[in-house]
Amino acid sequence: MSLEVNEIFFSIQGESSHAGRPCVFIRLTGCNLRCTYCDTRYAYEEGSSKHIDDIEREIRPFRCTLVEVTGGEPLLQPQTPELIRRLLDDGYTVLLETNGSRDIGIVDDRCTRIVDVKCPSSGQADANRLENLAIVTPNDEVKFVIGDREDFDYAKGIIATRLSPGSGLKPPLLSPVYGRLDPKDLARWILDDHLDVRLQIQLHKWIWRADKRGV
């Protein structure tokens, strides 16, 4: 069983509640969305076919138990849930980064499913599969990428109507679009509105160049 893989690399996790930890990234090829701020356009089509056994062999020398499957949009490839299951069975902690347009219910719930909710400035908010928010678990994470005040207000509305504060879910992740929204502005809006969320920045873009691949 094979998948189209854009790149595999070892770096510091720049996002999610695992930010700052060493992590192996498996970036799969292909995406069904075209966000205005996308920073991985090279993953739309670039890639090569790799068997799951070969993927496992390639990541083993990194000696890292945290693995993220990302894209593009990983769930476009029907073999992705099997890759995740194999990694979980081998003892890895697995994160899935998904753009939120596909059904996450097909993914083993031992995996931490990081579900993006697209805000208006992405140009892709109509693609949100909001039904996913009804099946996220305390093991999962929900992320909003914020480009302006309209996005922030949109995220607040989704959080208020779709993510119950008594559900035991992790605080949603709010991330400013790099180079478009000053993190200080997002921080101020969060504090002013007393939101129980986690502000995150993309650490890898601050450690290395924003356009550097393989980090």
XYZ file of C-alpha atoms in Angstrom, residues 65-169:
105
model
C 8.208 8.907 18.879
C 6.175 11.977 17.855
C 5.034 11.911 14.211
C 2.789 14.329 12.340
C 1.012 13.416 9.115
C 0.328 16.630 7.243
C -0.067 18.064 3.762
C -1.576 19.450 1.660
C -4.634 17.587 2.836
C -3.692 14.077 4.002
C -7.251 12.731 3.961
C -7.480 13.094 0.197
C -5.502 9.866 -0.019
C -7.599 6.837 1.013
C -4.500 5.048 2.339
C -3.807 7.726 4.986
C -5.916 6.146 7.772
C -3.975 2.890 7.308
C -0.636 4.730 7.555
C -1.813 6.343 10.784
C -3.046 3.034 12.195
C 0.275 1.353 11.411
C 2.235 4.138 13.099
C 0.011 3.991 16.176
C 0.366 0.214 16.382
C 4.146 0.662 16.216
C 4.037 2.850 19.321
C 4.267 6.322 17.796
C 2.267 9.283 19.067
C 0.584 10.461 15.875
C -0.781 13.887 15.004
C -2.902 14.479 11.909
C -3.055 18.017 10.524
C -6.200 18.345 8.404
C -7.812 21.332 6.714
C -11.222 20.436 8.120
C -12.976 19.791 4.825
C -12.899 15.977 5.062
C -14.526 13.478 7.436
C -12.174 12.888 10.369
C -14.300 9.981 11.573
C -12.377 7.606 9.306
C -9.202 8.184 11.363
C -8.280 6.058 14.391
C -9.258 8.076 17.456
C -5.956 7.211 19.131
C -4.543 9.793 16.740
C -4.645 13.460 17.717
C -6.663 15.004 14.912
C -5.801 18.700 14.573
C -8.808 20.109 12.736
C -8.532 23.458 10.978
C -11.621 25.649 10.749
C -11.133 27.981 7.804
C -11.942 31.640 8.492
C -13.158 34.160 5.883
C -9.746 35.614 4.946
C -8.615 32.148 3.833
C -11.113 32.320 0.976
C -12.134 28.754 1.845
C -14.599 29.073 4.731
C -17.376 27.533 2.627
C -15.388 24.274 2.558
C -15.557 23.734 6.335
C -17.073 20.394 7.321
C -18.425 21.650 10.641
C -19.881 18.222 11.398
C -16.330 17.283 12.410
C -16.672 19.510 15.469
C -19.410 17.229 16.793
C -17.049 14.252 16.908
C -13.782 15.776 18.137
C -12.608 14.289 21.424
C -10.427 15.590 24.277
C -7.522 13.956 22.414
C -8.089 16.217 19.400
C -7.392 19.898 18.765
C -9.280 22.581 16.817
C -7.378 25.387 15.102
C -8.327 28.750 13.619
C -5.862 30.732 11.498
C -6.641 34.406 12.019
C -5.848 37.052 9.408
C -7.915 39.987 10.646
C -10.644 41.060 13.067
C -13.372 39.516 10.891
C -11.649 36.137 11.219
C -11.393 36.563 14.973
C -15.108 37.303 15.296
C -15.904 34.350 13.026
C -13.799 32.051 15.211
C -15.515 33.346 18.344
C -18.890 32.504 16.838
C -17.860 28.956 15.959
C -16.344 28.418 19.398
C -19.502 29.691 21.117
C -21.915 27.610 19.042
C -19.956 24.468 18.191
C -17.437 23.854 20.994
C -19.076 23.419 24.378
C -16.945 24.675 27.303
C -18.060 21.696 29.404
C -17.027 19.096 26.856
C -13.515 18.523 28.185
C -11.972 19.596 24.886
